[in-house]
Amino acid sequence: QVQLVQSESEVKKPGSSVKVSCKASGGTFSTYPINWVRQAPGQGLQWMGRIVPFVDIANYAQKFQGRVTINADKSATTAYIELSSLTSEDTAVYYCARAPGTYNSDPFDIWGQGTMVTVSS
Amino acid sequence: QSALTQPASVSGTPGQSITIPCTGTTSDVGTYKVVSWYQQHPGQAPKLMIYEVTERPSGISNRFSGSKSGSTASLTISGLQAEDEADYYCCSYAGGSTWVFGGGTKLTVL
């Protein structure tokens, strides 16, 4: 069974960047999309983007275009999300979530434990 | 891509049935039969409960069911149990390899 293990919490200054990792173990990595979803304190879930490691194609939510980069290292079975120009509004728990296939109908069936990113001066 | 609309809260008593609506537009829920529902307990990652509008993953109780009419999808939980108390989120495919979540609904079991 695939497990997703994310990197530890981060504290960042406004204007800086953060990179969060998501390592997959126990199954095939490159075939399945990895999505990134964030949740601000007390708020709902927000889809940010995804990558299909096998073809190295990423798609992003319009809200984050130009400020987010999602990539993957197939040899390390790890996906990454990098968010730049951080503000306090980026303070959130960032989750990675796998889809069991590349069809648009495939849901997010396996989730990482979440990484808390705090943006504070 | 605006968030799908869900009521902020719903409540029910043990044994009752409740329904959580999720309203989108013709750009997402109204066009695609790709709605999923996630349960989230405090401090935990979300858990997939329903996918493709009506399908249940292995291991999910048949007390959970989904439906869709037009641009509104719904999650119904029958035979409410205390352990069902959680936040619930709908999610829809929105075209162009993008997805959108609902704002979330807090379910209280009285």
JSON list of C-alpha atoms in Angstrom, two decimals:
[
{"chain": "A", "resi": 1, "resn": "GLN", "atom": "CA", "xyz": [0.00, 0.00, 0.00]},
{"chain": "A", "resi": 2, "resn": "VAL", "atom": "CA", "xyz": [1.37, 3.38, -1.00]},
{"chain": "A", "resi": 3, "resn": "GLN", "atom": "CA", "xyz": [2.19, 5.82, 1.79]},
{"chain": "A", "resi": 4, "resn": "LEU", "atom": "CA", "xyz": [2.96, 9.50, 1.36]},
{"chain": "A", "resi": 5, "resn": "VAL", "atom": "CA", "xyz": [5.31, 11.08, 3.90]},
{"chain": "A", "resi": 6, "resn": "GLN", "atom": "CA", "xyz": [5.76, 14.82, 3.85]},
{"chain": "A", "resi": 7, "resn": "SER", "atom": "CA", "xyz": [8.54, 17.07, 5.08]},
{"chain": "A", "resi": 8, "resn": "GLU", "atom": "CA", "xyz": [8.52, 18.79, 8.44]},
{"chain": "A", "resi": 9, "resn": "SER", "atom": "CA", "xyz": [6.89, 22.10, 9.37]},
{"chain": "A", "resi": 10, "resn": "GLU", "atom": "CA", "xyz": [8.41, 25.34, 8.11]},
{"chain": "A", "resi": 11, "resn": "VAL", "atom": "CA", "xyz": [8.46, 28.95, 9.32]},
{"chain": "A", "resi": 12, "resn": "LYS", "atom": "CA", "xyz": [9.15, 31.51, 6.61]},
{"chain": "A", "resi": 13, "resn": "LYS", "atom": "CA", "xyz": [9.47, 35.27, 6.30]},
{"chain": "A", "resi": 14, "resn": "PRO", "atom": "CA", "xyz": [7.09, 37.26, 4.09]},
{"chain": "A", "resi": 15, "resn": "GLY", "atom": "CA", "xyz": [8.44, 37.53, 0.55]},
{"chain": "A", "resi": 16, "resn": "SER", "atom": "CA", "xyz": [10.44, 34.32, 0.76]},
{"chain": "A", "resi": 17, "resn": "SER", "atom": "CA", "xyz": [9.77, 30.90, -0.78]},
{"chain": "A", "resi": 18, "resn": "VAL", "atom": "CA", "xyz": [9.02, 27.49, 0.67]},
{"chain": "A", "resi": 19, "resn": "LYS", "atom": "CA", "xyz": [9.51, 24.02, -0.77]},
{"chain": "A", "resi": 20, "resn": "VAL", "atom": "CA", "xyz": [7.58, 21.06, 0.65]},
{"chain": "A", "resi": 21, "resn": "SER", "atom": "CA", "xyz": [8.32, 17.46, -0.24]},
{"chain": "A", "resi": 22, "resn": "CYS", "atom": "CA", "xyz": [6.12, 14.36, -0.45]},
{"chain": "A", "resi": 23, "resn": "LYS", "atom": "CA", "xyz": [7.86, 10.97, -0.57]},
{"chain": "A", "resi": 24, "resn": "ALA", "atom": "CA", "xyz": [5.95, 7.93, -1.79]},
{"chain": "A", "resi": 25, "resn": "SER", "atom": "CA", "xyz": [6.78, 4.47, -0.54]},
{"chain": "A", "resi": 26, "resn": "GLY", "atom": "CA", "xyz": [5.29, 1.01, -0.93]},
{"chain": "A", "resi": 27, "resn": "GLY", "atom": "CA", "xyz": [4.09, 1.22, -4.51]},
{"chain": "A", "resi": 28, "resn": "THR", "atom": "CA", "xyz": [4.52, 2.60, -8.01]},
{"chain": "A", "resi": 29, "resn": "PHE", "atom": "CA", "xyz": [5.28, 6.30, -8.04]},
{"chain": "A", "resi": 30, "resn": "SER", "atom": "CA", "xyz": [5.72, 7.72, -11.50]},
{"chain": "A", "resi": 31, "resn": "THR", "atom": "CA", "xyz": [2.45, 6.56, -13.05]},
{"chain": "A", "resi": 32, "resn": "TYR", "atom": "CA", "xyz": [0.07, 8.26, -10.66]},
{"chain": "A", "resi": 33, "resn": "PRO", "atom": "CA", "xyz": [-0.66, 11.99, -10.30]},
{"chain": "A", "resi": 34, "resn": "ILE", "atom": "CA", "xyz": [0.32, 13.73, -7.10]},
{"chain": "A", "resi": 35, "resn": "ASN", "atom": "CA", "xyz": [-1.92, 16.64, -6.17]},
{"chain": "A", "resi": 36, "resn": "TRP", "atom": "CA", "xyz": [-1.26, 19.44, -3.71]},
{"chain": "A", "resi": 37, "resn": "VAL", "atom": "CA", "xyz": [-4.08, 20.77, -1.52]},
{"chain": "A", "resi": 38, "resn": "ARG", "atom": "CA", "xyz": [-3.77, 23.39, 1.20]},
{"chain": "A", "resi": 39, "resn": "GLN", "atom": "CA", "xyz": [-5.89, 24.30, 4.22]},
{"chain": "A", "resi": 40, "resn": "ALA", "atom": "CA", "xyz": [-5.53, 27.63, 6.02]},
{"chain": "A", "resi": 41, "resn": "PRO", "atom": "CA", "xyz": [-6.27, 27.57, 9.77]},
{"chain": "A", "resi": 42, "resn": "GLY", "atom": "CA", "xyz": [-9.98, 27.04, 10.32]},
{"chain": "A", "resi": 43, "resn": "GLN", "atom": "CA", "xyz": [-10.64, 27.15, 6.59]},
{"chain": "A", "resi": 44, "resn": "GLY", "atom": "CA", "xyz": [-11.53, 24.71, 3.83]},
{"chain": "A", "resi": 45, "resn": "LEU", "atom": "CA", "xyz": [-9.49, 22.73, 1.34]},
{"chain": "A", "resi": 46, "resn": "GLN", "atom": "CA", "xyz": [-8.02, 24.42, -1.71]},
{"chain": "A", "resi": 47, "resn": "TRP", "atom": "CA", "xyz": [-6.64, 22.51, -4.72]},
{"chain": "A", "resi": 48, "resn": "MET", "atom": "CA", "xyz": [-3.35, 24.05, -5.86]},
{"chain": "A", "resi": 49, "resn": "GLY", "atom": "CA", "xyz": [-2.09, 21.83, -8.65]},
{"chain": "A", "resi": 50, "resn": "ARG", "atom": "CA", "xyz": [-0.82, 18.42, -9.63]},
{"chain": "A", "resi": 51, "resn": "ILE", "atom": "CA", "xyz": [1.94, 16.59, -11.44]},
{"chain": "A", "resi": 52, "resn": "VAL", "atom": "CA", "xyz": [2.05, 13.31, -13.34]},
{"chain": "A", "resi": 53, "resn": "PRO", "atom": "CA", "xyz": [5.62, 12.20, -12.71]},
{"chain": "A", "resi": 54, "resn": "PHE", "atom": "CA", "xyz": [5.72, 9.75, -15.62]},
{"chain": "A", "resi": 55, "resn": "VAL", "atom": "CA", "xyz": [5.34, 12.51, -18.19]},
{"chain": "A", "resi": 56, "resn": "ASP", "atom": "CA", "xyz": [6.52, 15.36, -15.95]},
{"chain": "A", "resi": 57, "resn": "ILE", "atom": "CA", "xyz": [3.46, 17.46, -16.73]},
{"chain": "A", "resi": 58, "resn": "ALA", "atom": "CA", "xyz": [2.10, 19.85, -14.10]},
{"chain": "A", "resi": 59, "resn": "ASN", "atom": "CA", "xyz": [-1.19, 21.73, -13.96]},
{"chain": "A", "resi": 60, "resn": "TYR", "atom": "CA", "xyz": [-1.97, 24.61, -11.61]},
{"chain": "A", "resi": 61, "resn": "ALA", "atom": "CA", "xyz": [-5.00, 26.36, -10.18]},
{"chain": "A", "resi": 62, "resn": "GLN", "atom": "CA", "xyz": [-5.38, 29.78, -11.77]},
{"chain": "A", "resi": 63, "resn": "LYS", "atom": "CA", "xyz": [-5.09, 31.43, -8.36]},
{"chain": "A", "resi": 64, "resn": "PHE", "atom": "CA", "xyz": [-1.48, 30.23, -7.98]},
{"chain": "A", "resi": 65, "resn": "GLN", "atom": "CA", "xyz": [-0.25, 30.50, -11.58]},
{"chain": "A", "resi": 66, "resn": "GLY", "atom": "CA", "xyz": [3.15, 32.16, -11.69]},
{"chain": "A", "resi": 67, "resn": "ARG", "atom": "CA", "xyz": [3.82, 31.69, -8.00]},
{"chain": "A", "resi": 68, "resn": "VAL", "atom": "CA", "xyz": [3.83, 27.90, -7.67]},
{"chain": "A", "resi": 69, "resn": "THR", "atom": "CA", "xyz": [5.99, 25.16, -9.12]},
{"chain": "A", "resi": 70, "resn": "ILE", "atom": "CA", "xyz": [5.28, 21.46, -8.76]},
{"chain": "A", "resi": 71, "resn": "ASN", "atom": "CA", "xyz": [7.84, 18.90, -9.84]},
{"chain": "A", "resi": 72, "resn": "ALA", "atom": "CA", "xyz": [8.92, 15.35, -9.11]},
{"chain": "A", "resi": 73, "resn": "ASP", "atom": "CA", "xyz": [12.08, 13.31, -8.80]},
{"chain": "A", "resi": 74, "resn": "LYS", "atom": "CA", "xyz": [11.17, 9.86, -10.09]},
{"chain": "A", "resi": 75, "resn": "SER", "atom": "CA", "xyz": [14.38, 8.25, -8.82]},
{"chain": "A", "resi": 76, "resn": "ALA", "atom": "CA", "xyz": [13.64, 9.54, -5.32]},
{"chain": "A", "resi": 77, "resn": "THR", "atom": "CA", "xyz": [9.88, 8.83, -5.64]},
{"chain": "A", "resi": 78, "resn": "THR", "atom": "CA", "xyz": [9.32, 12.32, -4.29]},
{"chain": "A", "resi": 79, "resn": "ALA", "atom": "CA", "xyz": [7.10, 15.18, -5.40]},
{"chain": "A", "resi": 80, "resn": "TYR", "atom": "CA", "xyz": [7.67, 18.80, -4.47]},
{"chain": "A", "resi": 81, "resn": "ILE", "atom": "CA", "xyz": [5.71, 22.00, -4.33]},
{"chain": "A", "resi": 82, "resn": "GLU", "atom": "CA", "xyz": [7.44, 25.38, -4.18]},
{"chain": "A", "resi": 83, "resn": "LEU", "atom": "CA", "xyz": [5.50, 28.55, -3.43]},
{"chain": "A", "resi": 84, "resn": "SER", "atom": "CA", "xyz": [7.15, 31.93, -3.79]},
{"chain": "A", "resi": 85, "resn": "SER", "atom": "CA", "xyz": [6.43, 35.53, -2.68]},
{"chain": "A", "resi": 86, "resn": "LEU", "atom": "CA", "xyz": [4.90, 34.26, 0.54]},
{"chain": "A", "resi": 87, "resn": "THR", "atom": "CA", "xyz": [2.45, 36.35, 2.54]},
{"chain": "A", "resi": 88, "resn": "SER", "atom": "CA", "xyz": [0.64, 35.66, 5.79]},
{"chain": "A", "resi": 89, "resn": "GLU", "atom": "CA", "xyz": [-2.28, 34.37, 3.71]},
{"chain": "A", "resi": 90, "resn": "ASP", "atom": "CA", "xyz": [-0.12, 31.42, 2.67]},
{"chain": "A", "resi": 91, "resn": "THR", "atom": "CA", "xyz": [-0.01, 30.18, 6.26]},
{"chain": "A", "resi": 92, "resn": "ALA", "atom": "CA", "xyz": [-1.65, 26.77, 5.97]},
{"chain": "A", "resi": 93, "resn": "VAL", "atom": "CA", "xyz": [-1.27, 23.02, 6.15]},
{"chain": "A", "resi": 94, "resn": "TYR", "atom": "CA", "xyz": [-0.12, 21.74, 2.78]},
{"chain": "A", "resi": 95, "resn": "TYR", "atom": "CA", "xyz": [-1.17, 18.20, 1.82]},
{"chain": "A", "resi": 96, "resn": "CYS", "atom": "CA", "xyz": [-0.07, 15.98, -1.02]},
{"chain": "A", "resi": 97, "resn": "ALA", "atom": "CA", "xyz": [-2.66, 13.50, -2.28]},
{"chain": "A", "resi": 98, "resn": "ARG", "atom": "CA", "xyz": [-2.35, 10.73, -4.83]},
{"chain": "A", "resi": 99, "resn": "ALA", "atom": "CA", "xyz": [-4.84, 9.86, -7.53]},
{"chain": "A", "resi": 100, "resn": "PRO", "atom": "CA", "xyz": [-4.97, 6.14, -8.43]},
{"chain": "A", "resi": 101, "resn": "GLY", "atom": "CA", "xyz": [-4.85, 6.92, -12.15]},
{"chain": "A", "resi": 102, "resn": "THR", "atom": "CA", "xyz": [-4.48, 9.66, -14.71]},
{"chain": "A", "resi": 103, "resn": "TYR", "atom": "CA", "xyz": [-8.15, 9.92, -15.61]},
{"chain": "A", "resi": 104, "resn": "ASN", "atom": "CA", "xyz": [-9.84, 13.13, -14.56]},
{"chain": "A", "resi": 105, "resn": "SER", "atom": "CA", "xyz": [-12.38, 10.97, -12.74]},
{"chain": "A", "resi": 106, "resn": "ASP", "atom": "CA", "xyz": [-9.76, 9.53, -10.40]},
{"chain": "A", "resi": 107, "resn": "PRO", "atom": "CA", "xyz": [-10.19, 10.93, -6.88]},
{"chain": "A", "resi": 108, "resn": "PHE", "atom": "CA", "xyz": [-7.57, 11.69, -4.25]},
{"chain": "A", "resi": 109, "resn": "ASP", "atom": "CA", "xyz": [-7.38, 8.36, -2.47]},
{"chain": "A", "resi": 110, "resn": "ILE", "atom": "CA", "xyz": [-4.15, 8.52, -0.47]},
{"chain": "A", "resi": 111, "resn": "TRP", "atom": "CA", "xyz": [-3.07, 11.61, 1.47]},
{"chain": "A", "resi": 112, "resn": "GLY", "atom": "CA", "xyz": [0.11, 12.67, 3.16]},
{"chain": "A", "resi": 113, "resn": "GLN", "atom": "CA", "xyz": [0.10, 13.71, 6.81]},
{"chain": "A", "resi": 114, "resn": "GLY", "atom": "CA", "xyz": [0.31, 17.42, 5.98]},
{"chain": "A", "resi": 115, "resn": "THR", "atom": "CA", "xyz": [3.05, 20.03, 6.40]},
{"chain": "A", "resi": 116, "resn": "MET", "atom": "CA", "xyz": [2.38, 23.21, 8.36]},
{"chain": "A", "resi": 117, "resn": "VAL", "atom": "CA", "xyz": [3.85, 26.31, 6.73]},
{"chain": "A", "resi": 118, "resn": "THR", "atom": "CA", "xyz": [3.78, 29.46, 8.84]},
{"chain": "A", "resi": 119, "resn": "VAL", "atom": "CA", "xyz": [4.57, 32.82, 7.25]},
{"chain": "A", "resi": 120, "resn": "SER", "atom": "CA", "xyz": [5.51, 35.39, 9.87]},
{"chain": "A", "resi": 121, "resn": "SER", "atom": "CA", "xyz": [7.89, 38.29, 10.23]},
{"chain": "B", "resi": 1, "resn": "GLN", "atom": "CA", "xyz": [-12.48, 28.76, -10.30]},
{"chain": "B", "resi": 2, "resn": "SER", "atom": "CA", "xyz": [-14.78, 29.67, -7.42]},
{"chain": "B", "resi": 3, "resn": "ALA", "atom": "CA", "xyz": [-15.22, 27.24, -4.54]},
{"chain": "B", "resi": 4, "resn": "LEU", "atom": "CA", "xyz": [-18.28, 25.02, -4.63]},
{"chain": "B", "resi": 5, "resn": "THR", "atom": "CA", "xyz": [-21.02, 26.07, -2.21]},
{"chain": "B", "resi": 6, "resn": "GLN", "atom": "CA", "xyz": [-21.78, 23.99, 0.86]},
{"chain": "B", "resi": 7, "resn": "PRO", "atom": "CA", "xyz": [-23.72, 24.87, 4.03]},
{"chain": "B", "resi": 8, "resn": "ALA", "atom": "CA", "xyz": [-21.38, 25.79, 6.85]},
{"chain": "B", "resi": 9, "resn": "SER", "atom": "CA", "xyz": [-23.01, 23.31, 9.21]},
{"chain": "B", "resi": 10, "resn": "VAL", "atom": "CA", "xyz": [-25.59, 20.56, 9.48]},
{"chain": "B", "resi": 11, "resn": "SER", "atom": "CA", "xyz": [-26.66, 18.50, 12.46]},
{"chain": "B", "resi": 12, "resn": "GLY", "atom": "CA", "xyz": [-28.59, 15.38, 13.27]},
{"chain": "B", "resi": 13, "resn": "THR", "atom": "CA", "xyz": [-29.28, 12.90, 16.02]},
{"chain": "B", "resi": 14, "resn": "PRO", "atom": "CA", "xyz": [-27.99, 9.33, 16.15]},
{"chain": "B", "resi": 15, "resn": "GLY", "atom": "CA", "xyz": [-29.87, 7.09, 13.75]},
{"chain": "B", "resi": 16, "resn": "GLN", "atom": "CA", "xyz": [-31.14, 9.97, 11.64]},
{"chain": "B", "resi": 17, "resn": "SER", "atom": "CA", "xyz": [-30.23, 10.66, 8.01]},
{"chain": "B", "resi": 18, "resn": "ILE", "atom": "CA", "xyz": [-28.71, 13.91, 6.86]},
{"chain": "B", "resi": 19, "resn": "THR", "atom": "CA", "xyz": [-27.88, 15.32, 3.43]},
{"chain": "B", "resi": 20, "resn": "ILE", "atom": "CA", "xyz": [-25.15, 17.79, 2.57]},
{"chain": "B", "resi": 21, "resn": "PRO", "atom": "CA", "xyz": [-25.62, 19.65, -0.71]},
{"chain": "B", "resi": 22, "resn": "CYS", "atom": "CA", "xyz": [-22.75, 20.92, -2.85]},
{"chain": "B", "resi": 23, "resn": "THR", "atom": "CA", "xyz": [-23.65, 23.47, -5.49]},
{"chain": "B", "resi": 24, "resn": "GLY", "atom": "CA", "xyz": [-21.40, 24.27, -8.41]},
{"chain": "B", "resi": 25, "resn": "THR", "atom": "CA", "xyz": [-21.86, 25.57, -11.93]},
{"chain": "B", "resi": 26, "resn": "THR", "atom": "CA", "xyz": [-22.03, 24.29, -15.48]},
{"chain": "B", "resi": 27, "resn": "SER", "atom": "CA", "xyz": [-18.23, 24.61, -15.50]},
{"chain": "B", "resi": 28, "resn": "ASP", "atom": "CA", "xyz": [-17.79, 21.88, -12.92]},
{"chain": "B", "resi": 29, "resn": "VAL", "atom": "CA", "xyz": [-20.49, 19.85, -11.12]},
{"chain": "B", "resi": 30, "resn": "GLY", "atom": "CA", "xyz": [-23.07, 20.51, -13.84]},
{"chain": "B", "resi": 31, "resn": "THR", "atom": "CA", "xyz": [-20.87, 19.15, -16.62]},
{"chain": "B", "resi": 32, "resn": "TYR", "atom": "CA", "xyz": [-18.73, 16.41, -15.13]},
{"chain": "B", "resi": 33, "resn": "LYS", "atom": "CA", "xyz": [-19.77, 13.22, -13.36]},
{"chain": "B", "resi": 34, "resn": "VAL", "atom": "CA", "xyz": [-16.62, 13.63, -11.29]},
{"chain": "B", "resi": 35, "resn": "VAL", "atom": "CA", "xyz": [-17.63, 14.62, -7.78]},
{"chain": "B", "resi": 36, "resn": "SER", "atom": "CA", "xyz": [-15.92, 13.19, -4.74]},
{"chain": "B", "resi": 37, "resn": "TRP", "atom": "CA", "xyz": [-16.52, 13.65, -1.02]},
{"chain": "B", "resi": 38, "resn": "TYR", "atom": "CA", "xyz": [-13.96, 13.74, 1.77]},
{"chain": "B", "resi": 39, "resn": "GLN", "atom": "CA", "xyz": [-14.35, 13.37, 5.53]},
{"chain": "B", "resi": 40, "resn": "GLN", "atom": "CA", "xyz": [-11.93, 15.20, 7.80]},
{"chain": "B", "resi": 41, "resn": "HIS", "atom": "CA", "xyz": [-11.67, 14.79, 11.55]},
{"chain": "B", "resi": 42, "resn": "PRO", "atom": "CA", "xyz": [-9.86, 17.50, 13.54]},
{"chain": "B", "resi": 43, "resn": "GLY", "atom": "CA", "xyz": [-6.10, 17.37, 13.11]},
{"chain": "B", "resi": 44, "resn": "GLN", "atom": "CA", "xyz": [-6.27, 14.63, 10.50]},
{"chain": "B", "resi": 45, "resn": "ALA", "atom": "CA", "xyz": [-5.84, 14.44, 6.74]},
{"chain": "B", "resi": 46, "resn": "PRO", "atom": "CA", "xyz": [-8.99, 14.16, 4.62]},
{"chain": "B", "resi": 47, "resn": "LYS", "atom": "CA", "xyz": [-10.34, 10.70, 3.81]},
{"chain": "B", "resi": 48, "resn": "LEU", "atom": "CA", "xyz": [-12.06, 9.72, 0.57]},
{"chain": "B", "resi": 49, "resn": "MET", "atom": "CA", "xyz": [-15.68, 8.67, 1.15]},
{"chain": "B", "resi": 50, "resn": "ILE", "atom": "CA", "xyz": [-17.36, 8.89, -2.28]},
{"chain": "B", "resi": 51, "resn": "TYR", "atom": "CA", "xyz": [-16.01, 9.25, -5.83]},
{"chain": "B", "resi": 52, "resn": "GLU", "atom": "CA", "xyz": [-17.53, 9.61, -9.28]},
{"chain": "B", "resi": 53, "resn": "VAL", "atom": "CA", "xyz": [-20.69, 10.98, -7.63]},
{"chain": "B", "resi": 54, "resn": "THR", "atom": "CA", "xyz": [-22.00, 7.65, -6.31]},
{"chain": "B", "resi": 55, "resn": "GLU", "atom": "CA", "xyz": [-19.12, 5.20, -5.88]},
{"chain": "B", "resi": 56, "resn": "ARG", "atom": "CA", "xyz": [-17.81, 4.08, -2.48]},
{"chain": "B", "resi": 57, "resn": "PRO", "atom": "CA", "xyz": [-14.18, 3.04, -2.00]},
{"chain": "B", "resi": 58, "resn": "SER", "atom": "CA", "xyz": [-13.54, -0.32, -0.44]},
{"chain": "B", "resi": 59, "resn": "GLY", "atom": "CA", "xyz": [-14.06, -0.19, 3.32]},
{"chain": "B", "resi": 60, "resn": "ILE", "atom": "CA", "xyz": [-16.45, 2.76, 3.37]},
{"chain": "B", "resi": 61, "resn": "SER", "atom": "CA", "xyz": [-19.78, 2.04, 5.03]},
{"chain": "B", "resi": 62, "resn": "ASN", "atom": "CA", "xyz": [-22.86, 1.83, 2.81]},
{"chain": "B", "resi": 63, "resn": "ARG", "atom": "CA", "xyz": [-24.42, 4.39, 5.15]},
{"chain": "B", "resi": 64, "resn": "PHE", "atom": "CA", "xyz": [-22.64, 6.93, 2.95]},
{"chain": "B", "resi": 65, "resn": "SER", "atom": "CA", "xyz": [-24.13, 7.60, -0.46]},
{"chain": "B", "resi": 66, "resn": "GLY", "atom": "CA", "xyz": [-23.85, 10.27, -3.14]},
{"chain": "B", "resi": 67, "resn": "SER", "atom": "CA", "xyz": [-26.04, 11.70, -5.85]},
{"chain": "B", "resi": 68, "resn": "LYS", "atom": "CA", "xyz": [-26.18, 14.57, -8.31]},
{"chain": "B", "resi": 69, "resn": "SER", "atom": "CA", "xyz": [-28.87, 16.61, -9.99]},
{"chain": "B", "resi": 70, "resn": "GLY", "atom": "CA", "xyz": [-27.88, 19.35, -12.38]},
{"chain": "B", "resi": 71, "resn": "SER", "atom": "CA", "xyz": [-25.17, 21.45, -10.78]},
{"chain": "B", "resi": 72, "resn": "THR", "atom": "CA", "xyz": [-25.81, 20.21, -7.25]},
{"chain": "B", "resi": 73, "resn": "ALA", "atom": "CA", "xyz": [-24.25, 17.10, -5.80]},
{"chain": "B", "resi": 74, "resn": "SER", "atom": "CA", "xyz": [-25.26, 15.67, -2.44]},
{"chain": "B", "resi": 75, "resn": "LEU", "atom": "CA", "xyz": [-23.82, 13.42, 0.24]},
{"chain": "B", "resi": 76, "resn": "THR", "atom": "CA", "xyz": [-26.29, 11.49, 2.37]},
{"chain": "B", "resi": 77, "resn": "ILE", "atom": "CA", "xyz": [-25.34, 9.79, 5.60]},
{"chain": "B", "resi": 78, "resn": "SER", "atom": "CA", "xyz": [-27.95, 7.41, 6.97]},
{"chain": "B", "resi": 79, "resn": "GLY", "atom": "CA", "xyz": [-28.07, 5.90, 10.45]},
{"chain": "B", "resi": 80, "resn": "LEU", "atom": "CA", "xyz": [-25.95, 8.73, 11.88]},
{"chain": "B", "resi": 81, "resn": "GLN", "atom": "CA", "xyz": [-23.32, 7.66, 14.37]},
{"chain": "B", "resi": 82, "resn": "ALA", "atom": "CA", "xyz": [-21.24, 9.72, 16.77]},
{"chain": "B", "resi": 83, "resn": "GLU", "atom": "CA", "xyz": [-18.10, 8.89, 14.78]},
{"chain": "B", "resi": 84, "resn": "ASP", "atom": "CA", "xyz": [-19.58, 10.59, 11.71]},
{"chain": "B", "resi": 85, "resn": "GLU", "atom": "CA", "xyz": [-19.10, 13.97, 13.38]},
{"chain": "B", "resi": 86, "resn": "ALA", "atom": "CA", "xyz": [-16.50, 15.66, 11.18]},
{"chain": "B", "resi": 87, "resn": "ASP", "atom": "CA", "xyz": [-16.02, 18.18, 8.39]},
{"chain": "B", "resi": 88, "resn": "TYR", "atom": "CA", "xyz": [-17.11, 17.10, 4.91]},
{"chain": "B", "resi": 89, "resn": "TYR", "atom": "CA", "xyz": [-15.83, 18.50, 1.63]},
{"chain": "B", "resi": 90, "resn": "CYS", "atom": "CA", "xyz": [-17.06, 17.99, -1.89]},
{"chain": "B", "resi": 91, "resn": "CYS", "atom": "CA", "xyz": [-14.69, 18.22, -4.84]},
{"chain": "B", "resi": 92, "resn": "SER", "atom": "CA", "xyz": [-15.39, 18.44, -8.56]},
{"chain": "B", "resi": 93, "resn": "TYR", "atom": "CA", "xyz": [-13.34, 18.25, -11.72]},
{"chain": "B", "resi": 94, "resn": "ALA", "atom": "CA", "xyz": [-13.44, 21.72, -13.33]},
{"chain": "B", "resi": 95, "resn": "GLY", "atom": "CA", "xyz": [-11.93, 21.07, -16.74]},
{"chain": "B", "resi": 96, "resn": "GLY", "atom": "CA", "xyz": [-8.41, 21.68, -18.01]},
{"chain": "B", "resi": 97, "resn": "SER", "atom": "CA", "xyz": [-6.94, 19.21, -15.49]},
{"chain": "B", "resi": 98, "resn": "THR", "atom": "CA", "xyz": [-8.04, 21.34, -12.56]},
{"chain": "B", "resi": 99, "resn": "TRP", "atom": "CA", "xyz": [-10.22, 20.56, -9.56]},
{"chain": "B", "resi": 100, "resn": "VAL", "atom": "CA", "xyz": [-12.22, 22.68, -7.12]},
{"chain": "B", "resi": 101, "resn": "PHE", "atom": "CA", "xyz": [-13.33, 21.97, -3.55]},
{"chain": "B", "resi": 102, "resn": "GLY", "atom": "CA", "xyz": [-16.37, 23.09, -1.64]},
{"chain": "B", "resi": 103, "resn": "GLY", "atom": "CA", "xyz": [-16.06, 25.32, 1.40]},
{"chain": "B", "resi": 104, "resn": "GLY", "atom": "CA", "xyz": [-16.77, 22.44, 3.75]},
{"chain": "B", "resi": 105, "resn": "THR", "atom": "CA", "xyz": [-19.63, 21.48, 6.06]},
{"chain": "B", "resi": 106, "resn": "LYS", "atom": "CA", "xyz": [-19.30, 20.77, 9.76]},
{"chain": "B", "resi": 107, "resn": "LEU", "atom": "CA", "xyz": [-21.51, 17.85, 10.76]},
{"chain": "B", "resi": 108, "resn": "THR", "atom": "CA", "xyz": [-22.57, 17.77, 14.40]},
{"chain": "B", "resi": 109, "resn": "VAL", "atom": "CA", "xyz": [-24.15, 14.64, 15.84]},
{"chain": "B", "resi": 110, "resn": "LEU", "atom": "CA", "xyz": [-26.35, 15.85, 18.69]}
]
